[in-house]
Amino acid sequence: MGQSVVITDGAARSVVIVARADGKSLDGVIEAARARWPDLAGLEAAVLHRSFADDAVVEYLRGGSGLDAQAMAAVYENFGAAIDVISADEAQLTPGPAAGDDGFVLHVDAAAPRPALLSTMKCDPANQRPLLDYLFQSAERFRGLFGGWAGAALFAGQDGSAVAEYLQFESPEAMMALAELEVIAEHKNNLSRLCVLDGIAVMPVHSWSAGG
């Protein structure tokens, strides 16, 4: 399964890939993606996630400025998967209610997995900053309403057209409880004014860190 990956605020270049492989074997897709990690120049850390619905793979890659997002996605194209790629200059973290504000980091470990909700938000470039501001404000609000999430990382696409949110939960039960909050409908309605939202519930299955 691999080593624990730590995502820190302001971390290096990050690439998030969502690959939908409906009707195909995800095992083959996941193994092919994992096998290329040691050969990717400048790669510092990587995590592969499998969706609960068993129809998608989500990959997080972190490294230097030389990371080529489209080249990273080629392995999924070989399997005919529909892909969505978001390349960001950094990660922006917000702690969950169980974490302190100082020195917060997000631990992603396939050996001790926590479920996550990966949301991709397509937006007009003029709306990216307002969208990020709203997501940070919402995180502060939810910290007082819901105690089951560990924290979140936001990735702002370099071209301004998207934001990815990685929201980690303490348990599958906590993730399901989020959907029952009355404010969720309001939250989604607010997001619809700024972006087109797509969410995938996932669990990490392989993680890797250089030198780990």
PDB file of C-alpha atoms in Angstrom:
ATOM      1  CA  MET A   1       0.000   0.000   0.000  1.00  0.00           C
ATOM      2  CA  GLY A   2       2.911   2.371   0.672  1.00  0.00           C
ATOM      3  CA  GLN A   3       3.907   5.268   2.912  1.00  0.00           C
ATOM      4  CA  SER A   4       1.850   7.998   4.534  1.00  0.00           C
ATOM      5  CA  VAL A   5       1.573  11.180   2.483  1.00  0.00           C
ATOM      6  CA  VAL A   6       1.433  14.522   4.286  1.00  0.00           C
ATOM      7  CA  ILE A   7      -0.278  17.470   2.594  1.00  0.00           C
ATOM      8  CA  THR A   8       0.795  20.806   4.051  1.00  0.00           C
ATOM      9  CA  ASP A   9      -0.489  24.328   3.541  1.00  0.00           C
ATOM     10  CA  GLY A  10       1.334  25.868   0.602  1.00  0.00           C
ATOM     11  CA  ALA A  11       2.704  22.505  -0.552  1.00  0.00           C
ATOM     12  CA  ALA A  12       4.458  22.267  -3.920  1.00  0.00           C
ATOM     13  CA  ARG A  13       2.875  21.838  -7.343  1.00  0.00           C
ATOM     14  CA  SER A  14      -0.128  19.553  -7.052  1.00  0.00           C
ATOM     15  CA  VAL A  15      -2.027  17.624  -9.700  1.00  0.00           C
ATOM     16  CA  VAL A  16      -5.440  16.056  -9.079  1.00  0.00           C
ATOM     17  CA  ILE A  17      -6.700  13.581 -11.687  1.00  0.00           C
ATOM     18  CA  VAL A  18     -10.214  12.149 -11.766  1.00  0.00           C
ATOM     19  CA  ALA A  19     -10.545   9.177 -14.119  1.00  0.00           C
ATOM     20  CA  ARG A  20     -13.932   7.602 -14.759  1.00  0.00           C
ATOM     21  CA  ALA A  21     -13.641   4.090 -16.123  1.00  0.00           C
ATOM     22  CA  ASP A  22     -17.259   2.928 -16.280  1.00  0.00           C
ATOM     23  CA  GLY A  23     -17.529  -0.731 -17.185  1.00  0.00           C
ATOM     24  CA  LYS A  24     -13.771  -1.268 -17.045  1.00  0.00           C
ATOM     25  CA  SER A  25     -11.605  -3.001 -14.481  1.00  0.00           C
ATOM     26  CA  LEU A  26     -10.403  -0.408 -12.004  1.00  0.00           C
ATOM     27  CA  ASP A  27      -7.780  -2.849 -10.736  1.00  0.00           C
ATOM     28  CA  GLY A  28      -5.867  -2.623 -14.013  1.00  0.00           C
ATOM     29  CA  VAL A  29      -6.151   1.162 -14.137  1.00  0.00           C
ATOM     30  CA  ILE A  30      -4.939   1.537 -10.544  1.00  0.00           C
ATOM     31  CA  GLU A  31      -1.988  -0.823 -10.976  1.00  0.00           C
ATOM     32  CA  ALA A  32      -0.843   0.892 -14.179  1.00  0.00           C
ATOM     33  CA  ALA A  33      -1.015   4.296 -12.516  1.00  0.00           C
ATOM     34  CA  ARG A  34       0.872   3.121  -9.424  1.00  0.00           C
ATOM     35  CA  ALA A  35       3.571   1.374 -11.461  1.00  0.00           C
ATOM     36  CA  ARG A  36       4.654   4.640 -13.112  1.00  0.00           C
ATOM     37  CA  TRP A  37       5.309   6.539  -9.850  1.00  0.00           C
ATOM     38  CA  PRO A  38       9.023   5.626  -9.373  1.00  0.00           C
ATOM     39  CA  ASP A  39       9.794   6.790 -12.918  1.00  0.00           C
ATOM     40  CA  LEU A  40       8.073  10.184 -12.778  1.00  0.00           C
ATOM     41  CA  ALA A  41      10.777  12.861 -12.602  1.00  0.00           C
ATOM     42  CA  GLY A  42      10.354  15.283  -9.717  1.00  0.00           C
ATOM     43  CA  LEU A  43       7.528  13.359  -8.056  1.00  0.00           C
ATOM     44  CA  GLU A  44       7.563  13.811  -4.273  1.00  0.00           C
ATOM     45  CA  ALA A  45       4.346  12.075  -3.194  1.00  0.00           C
ATOM     46  CA  ALA A  46       1.315  10.356  -4.678  1.00  0.00           C
ATOM     47  CA  VAL A  47      -1.950   8.770  -3.563  1.00  0.00           C
ATOM     48  CA  LEU A  48      -4.450   6.665  -5.492  1.00  0.00           C
ATOM     49  CA  HIS A  49      -8.068   6.523  -4.374  1.00  0.00           C
ATOM     50  CA  ARG A  50     -10.879   4.236  -5.435  1.00  0.00           C
ATOM     51  CA  SER A  51     -14.456   5.501  -5.479  1.00  0.00           C
ATOM     52  CA  PHE A  52     -17.067   3.860  -3.266  1.00  0.00           C
ATOM     53  CA  ALA A  53     -19.243   3.469  -6.359  1.00  0.00           C
ATOM     54  CA  ASP A  54     -16.381   1.528  -7.989  1.00  0.00           C
ATOM     55  CA  ASP A  55     -16.506   3.579 -11.183  1.00  0.00           C
ATOM     56  CA  ALA A  56     -13.700   6.119 -10.721  1.00  0.00           C
ATOM     57  CA  VAL A  57     -10.082   6.599  -9.672  1.00  0.00           C
ATOM     58  CA  VAL A  58      -8.788   9.794  -8.056  1.00  0.00           C
ATOM     59  CA  GLU A  59      -5.038  10.435  -8.012  1.00  0.00           C
ATOM     60  CA  TYR A  60      -3.134  13.102  -6.099  1.00  0.00           C
ATOM     61  CA  LEU A  61       0.418  13.887  -7.227  1.00  0.00           C
ATOM     62  CA  ARG A  62       2.844  16.407  -5.727  1.00  0.00           C
ATOM     63  CA  GLY A  63       6.227  17.516  -6.983  1.00  0.00           C
ATOM     64  CA  GLY A  64       8.327  20.237  -8.519  1.00  0.00           C
ATOM     65  CA  SER A  65       7.442  22.718 -11.230  1.00  0.00           C
ATOM     66  CA  GLY A  66       8.435  20.154 -13.851  1.00  0.00           C
ATOM     67  CA  LEU A  67       5.385  17.993 -13.199  1.00  0.00           C
ATOM     68  CA  ASP A  68       3.457  17.806 -16.487  1.00  0.00           C
ATOM     69  CA  ALA A  69      -0.225  17.375 -15.655  1.00  0.00           C
ATOM     70  CA  GLN A  70      -1.257  16.158 -19.084  1.00  0.00           C
ATOM     71  CA  ALA A  71       1.609  13.655 -19.203  1.00  0.00           C
ATOM     72  CA  MET A  72       0.494  12.355 -15.810  1.00  0.00           C
ATOM     73  CA  ALA A  73      -2.966  11.677 -17.268  1.00  0.00           C
ATOM     74  CA  ALA A  74      -1.754   9.669 -20.267  1.00  0.00           C
ATOM     75  CA  VAL A  75      -1.936   6.346 -18.412  1.00  0.00           C
ATOM     76  CA  TYR A  76      -5.689   6.778 -17.976  1.00  0.00           C
ATOM     77  CA  GLU A  77      -6.207   7.650 -21.622  1.00  0.00           C
ATOM     78  CA  ASN A  78      -4.613   4.303 -22.496  1.00  0.00           C
ATOM     79  CA  PHE A  79      -7.549   2.651 -20.733  1.00  0.00           C
ATOM     80  CA  GLY A  80     -10.106   4.835 -22.477  1.00  0.00           C
ATOM     81  CA  ALA A  81     -11.130   6.511 -19.235  1.00  0.00           C
ATOM     82  CA  ALA A  82     -12.784   9.921 -19.189  1.00  0.00           C
ATOM     83  CA  ILE A  83     -10.426  12.211 -17.299  1.00  0.00           C
ATOM     84  CA  ASP A  84     -10.508  15.548 -15.530  1.00  0.00           C
ATOM     85  CA  VAL A  85      -7.183  17.159 -14.568  1.00  0.00           C
ATOM     86  CA  ILE A  86      -6.630  20.060 -12.165  1.00  0.00           C
ATOM     87  CA  SER A  87      -3.085  21.405 -11.789  1.00  0.00           C
ATOM     88  CA  ALA A  88      -2.465  23.796  -8.900  1.00  0.00           C
ATOM     89  CA  ASP A  89       0.577  25.750  -7.721  1.00  0.00           C
ATOM     90  CA  GLU A  90      -0.080  24.861  -4.088  1.00  0.00           C
ATOM     91  CA  ALA A  91      -2.441  23.315  -1.573  1.00  0.00           C
ATOM     92  CA  GLN A  92      -4.506  25.540   0.715  1.00  0.00           C
ATOM     93  CA  LEU A  93      -5.579  23.773   3.915  1.00  0.00           C
ATOM     94  CA  THR A  94      -8.350  24.331   6.396  1.00  0.00           C
ATOM     95  CA  PRO A  95      -8.429  22.283   9.617  1.00  0.00           C
ATOM     96  CA  GLY A  96     -11.427  20.285  10.745  1.00  0.00           C
ATOM     97  CA  PRO A  97     -13.002  20.676  14.199  1.00  0.00           C
ATOM     98  CA  ALA A  98     -10.688  18.104  15.803  1.00  0.00           C
ATOM     99  CA  ALA A  99      -7.523  19.870  14.638  1.00  0.00           C
ATOM    100  CA  GLY A 100      -5.737  22.941  15.915  1.00  0.00           C
ATOM    101  CA  ASP A 101      -5.221  25.910  13.650  1.00  0.00           C
ATOM    102  CA  ASP A 102      -1.456  25.926  14.167  1.00  0.00           C
ATOM    103  CA  GLY A 103       0.660  23.499  12.193  1.00  0.00           C
ATOM    104  CA  PHE A 104      -2.280  21.610  10.709  1.00  0.00           C
ATOM    105  CA  VAL A 105      -1.407  19.006   8.069  1.00  0.00           C
ATOM    106  CA  LEU A 106      -3.499  16.408   6.280  1.00  0.00           C
ATOM    107  CA  HIS A 107      -2.314  12.790   6.546  1.00  0.00           C
ATOM    108  CA  VAL A 108      -3.355  10.430   3.750  1.00  0.00           C
ATOM    109  CA  ASP A 109      -2.320   6.828   4.332  1.00  0.00           C
ATOM    110  CA  ALA A 110      -3.570   3.776   2.438  1.00  0.00           C
ATOM    111  CA  ALA A 111      -2.406   1.574   5.312  1.00  0.00           C
ATOM    112  CA  ALA A 112      -4.721   3.428   7.714  1.00  0.00           C
ATOM    113  CA  PRO A 113      -7.283   4.850   5.302  1.00  0.00           C
ATOM    114  CA  ARG A 114      -9.800   7.577   5.993  1.00  0.00           C
ATOM    115  CA  PRO A 115     -12.643   8.243   3.558  1.00  0.00           C
ATOM    116  CA  ALA A 116     -12.710  11.492   1.621  1.00  0.00           C
ATOM    117  CA  LEU A 117     -15.025  13.480  -0.597  1.00  0.00           C
ATOM    118  CA  LEU A 118     -13.259  14.798  -3.678  1.00  0.00           C
ATOM    119  CA  SER A 119     -15.219  17.652  -5.237  1.00  0.00           C
ATOM    120  CA  THR A 120     -14.301  19.194  -8.578  1.00  0.00           C
ATOM    121  CA  MET A 121     -15.785  22.629  -9.251  1.00  0.00           C
ATOM    122  CA  LYS A 122     -15.683  24.074 -12.747  1.00  0.00           C
ATOM    123  CA  CYS A 123     -15.944  27.855 -12.773  1.00  0.00           C
ATOM    124  CA  ASP A 124     -15.456  30.995 -14.782  1.00  0.00           C
ATOM    125  CA  PRO A 125     -11.961  32.360 -14.037  1.00  0.00           C
ATOM    126  CA  ALA A 126     -13.578  35.498 -12.632  1.00  0.00           C
ATOM    127  CA  ASN A 127     -15.352  33.321 -10.060  1.00  0.00           C
ATOM    128  CA  GLN A 128     -12.376  31.296  -8.848  1.00  0.00           C
ATOM    129  CA  ARG A 129     -11.324  33.721  -6.102  1.00  0.00           C
ATOM    130  CA  PRO A 130     -14.905  34.257  -4.839  1.00  0.00           C
ATOM    131  CA  LEU A 131     -15.357  30.473  -4.892  1.00  0.00           C
ATOM    132  CA  LEU A 132     -12.236  29.912  -2.797  1.00  0.00           C
ATOM    133  CA  ASP A 133     -13.289  32.626  -0.360  1.00  0.00           C
ATOM    134  CA  TYR A 134     -16.718  31.025  -0.008  1.00  0.00           C
ATOM    135  CA  LEU A 135     -15.212  27.565   0.592  1.00  0.00           C
ATOM    136  CA  PHE A 136     -12.964  28.900   3.365  1.00  0.00           C
ATOM    137  CA  GLN A 137     -15.900  30.697   4.972  1.00  0.00           C
ATOM    138  CA  SER A 138     -18.019  27.544   4.718  1.00  0.00           C
ATOM    139  CA  ALA A 139     -15.293  25.478   6.365  1.00  0.00           C
ATOM    140  CA  GLU A 140     -15.316  27.810   9.351  1.00  0.00           C
ATOM    141  CA  ARG A 141     -19.097  27.545   9.535  1.00  0.00           C
ATOM    142  CA  PHE A 142     -19.130  23.747   9.298  1.00  0.00           C
ATOM    143  CA  ARG A 143     -16.496  23.434  12.026  1.00  0.00           C
ATOM    144  CA  GLY A 144     -19.157  24.556  14.476  1.00  0.00           C
ATOM    145  CA  LEU A 145     -21.911  22.364  13.061  1.00  0.00           C
ATOM    146  CA  PHE A 146     -20.277  19.058  12.234  1.00  0.00           C
ATOM    147  CA  GLY A 147     -17.556  17.245  14.147  1.00  0.00           C
ATOM    148  CA  GLY A 148     -16.780  14.315  11.879  1.00  0.00           C
ATOM    149  CA  TRP A 149     -14.309  15.755   9.393  1.00  0.00           C
ATOM    150  CA  ALA A 150     -10.552  15.867   9.809  1.00  0.00           C
ATOM    151  CA  GLY A 151      -9.773  18.737   7.459  1.00  0.00           C
ATOM    152  CA  ALA A 152      -9.717  19.836   3.842  1.00  0.00           C
ATOM    153  CA  ALA A 153      -7.238  20.791   1.132  1.00  0.00           C
ATOM    154  CA  LEU A 154      -8.172  23.150  -1.689  1.00  0.00           C
ATOM    155  CA  PHE A 155      -6.406  23.152  -5.060  1.00  0.00           C
ATOM    156  CA  ALA A 156      -6.988  26.155  -7.330  1.00  0.00           C
ATOM    157  CA  GLY A 157      -6.469  25.302 -10.999  1.00  0.00           C
ATOM    158  CA  GLN A 158      -3.679  27.315 -12.603  1.00  0.00           C
ATOM    159  CA  ASP A 159      -5.886  28.458 -15.494  1.00  0.00           C
ATOM    160  CA  GLY A 160      -8.578  29.734 -13.122  1.00  0.00           C
ATOM    161  CA  SER A 161     -11.265  27.424 -14.475  1.00  0.00           C
ATOM    162  CA  ALA A 162     -11.540  24.955 -11.592  1.00  0.00           C
ATOM    163  CA  VAL A 163     -11.067  24.217  -7.906  1.00  0.00           C
ATOM    164  CA  ALA A 164     -10.649  20.772  -6.350  1.00  0.00           C
ATOM    165  CA  GLU A 165     -11.563  20.176  -2.705  1.00  0.00           C
ATOM    166  CA  TYR A 166     -10.275  17.145  -0.789  1.00  0.00           C
ATOM    167  CA  LEU A 167     -12.407  16.781   2.341  1.00  0.00           C
ATOM    168  CA  GLN A 168     -11.200  14.046   4.697  1.00  0.00           C
ATOM    169  CA  PHE A 169     -13.468  12.369   7.259  1.00  0.00           C
ATOM    170  CA  GLU A 170     -12.796  10.466  10.466  1.00  0.00           C
ATOM    171  CA  SER A 171     -14.967   7.512   9.361  1.00  0.00           C
ATOM    172  CA  PRO A 172     -17.441   6.406   6.654  1.00  0.00           C
ATOM    173  CA  GLU A 173     -20.260   7.072   9.125  1.00  0.00           C
ATOM    174  CA  ALA A 174     -19.091  10.652   9.565  1.00  0.00           C
ATOM    175  CA  MET A 175     -19.043  11.156   5.810  1.00  0.00           C
ATOM    176  CA  MET A 176     -22.619   9.878   5.486  1.00  0.00           C
ATOM    177  CA  ALA A 177     -23.729  12.094   8.367  1.00  0.00           C
ATOM    178  CA  LEU A 178     -22.623  15.195   6.461  1.00  0.00           C
ATOM    179  CA  ALA A 179     -25.329  14.655   3.840  1.00  0.00           C
ATOM    180  CA  GLU A 180     -27.986  14.786   6.566  1.00  0.00           C
ATOM    181  CA  LEU A 181     -27.162  18.329   7.683  1.00  0.00           C
ATOM    182  CA  GLU A 182     -29.953  20.764   6.843  1.00  0.00           C
ATOM    183  CA  VAL A 183     -27.465  23.386   5.665  1.00  0.00           C
ATOM    184  CA  ILE A 184     -26.105  21.157   2.882  1.00  0.00           C
ATOM    185  CA  ALA A 185     -28.922  22.064   0.479  1.00  0.00           C
ATOM    186  CA  GLU A 186     -28.220  25.756   1.081  1.00  0.00           C
ATOM    187  CA  HIS A 187     -24.487  25.141   0.630  1.00  0.00           C
ATOM    188  CA  LYS A 188     -24.987  23.405  -2.718  1.00  0.00           C
ATOM    189  CA  ASN A 189     -27.314  26.167  -3.876  1.00  0.00           C
ATOM    190  CA  ASN A 190     -24.678  28.784  -3.041  1.00  0.00           C
ATOM    191  CA  LEU A 191     -22.030  26.794  -4.895  1.00  0.00           C
ATOM    192  CA  SER A 192     -24.275  26.521  -7.971  1.00  0.00           C
ATOM    193  CA  ARG A 193     -24.046  30.309  -8.361  1.00  0.00           C
ATOM    194  CA  LEU A 194     -20.261  30.078  -8.618  1.00  0.00           C
ATOM    195  CA  CYS A 195     -19.470  26.729 -10.226  1.00  0.00           C
ATOM    196  CA  VAL A 196     -20.585  23.378 -11.603  1.00  0.00           C
ATOM    197  CA  LEU A 197     -20.055  20.839  -8.826  1.00  0.00           C
ATOM    198  CA  ASP A 198     -19.208  17.144  -9.064  1.00  0.00           C
ATOM    199  CA  GLY A 199     -18.410  15.078  -5.939  1.00  0.00           C
ATOM    200  CA  ILE A 200     -16.940  11.580  -5.561  1.00  0.00           C
ATOM    201  CA  ALA A 201     -16.679   9.614  -2.302  1.00  0.00           C
ATOM    202  CA  VAL A 202     -13.316   7.821  -2.249  1.00  0.00           C
ATOM    203  CA  MET A 203     -10.944   5.758  -0.104  1.00  0.00           C
ATOM    204  CA  PRO A 204      -7.129   5.763  -0.508  1.00  0.00           C
ATOM    205  CA  VAL A 205      -5.782   2.419  -1.729  1.00  0.00           C
ATOM    206  CA  HIS A 206      -2.112   3.193  -2.478  1.00  0.00           C
ATOM    207  CA  SER A 207       0.173   5.958  -1.160  1.00  0.00           C
ATOM    208  CA  TRP A 208       3.831   6.739  -1.870  1.00  0.00           C
ATOM    209  CA  SER A 209       6.450   9.257  -0.768  1.00  0.00           C
ATOM    210  CA  ALA A 210       9.905   9.716  -2.265  1.00  0.00           C
ATOM    211  CA  GLY A 211      12.500   8.281   0.068  1.00  0.00           C
ATOM    212  CA  GLY A 212       9.818   6.690   2.245  1.00  0.00           C
TER     213      GLY A 212
END
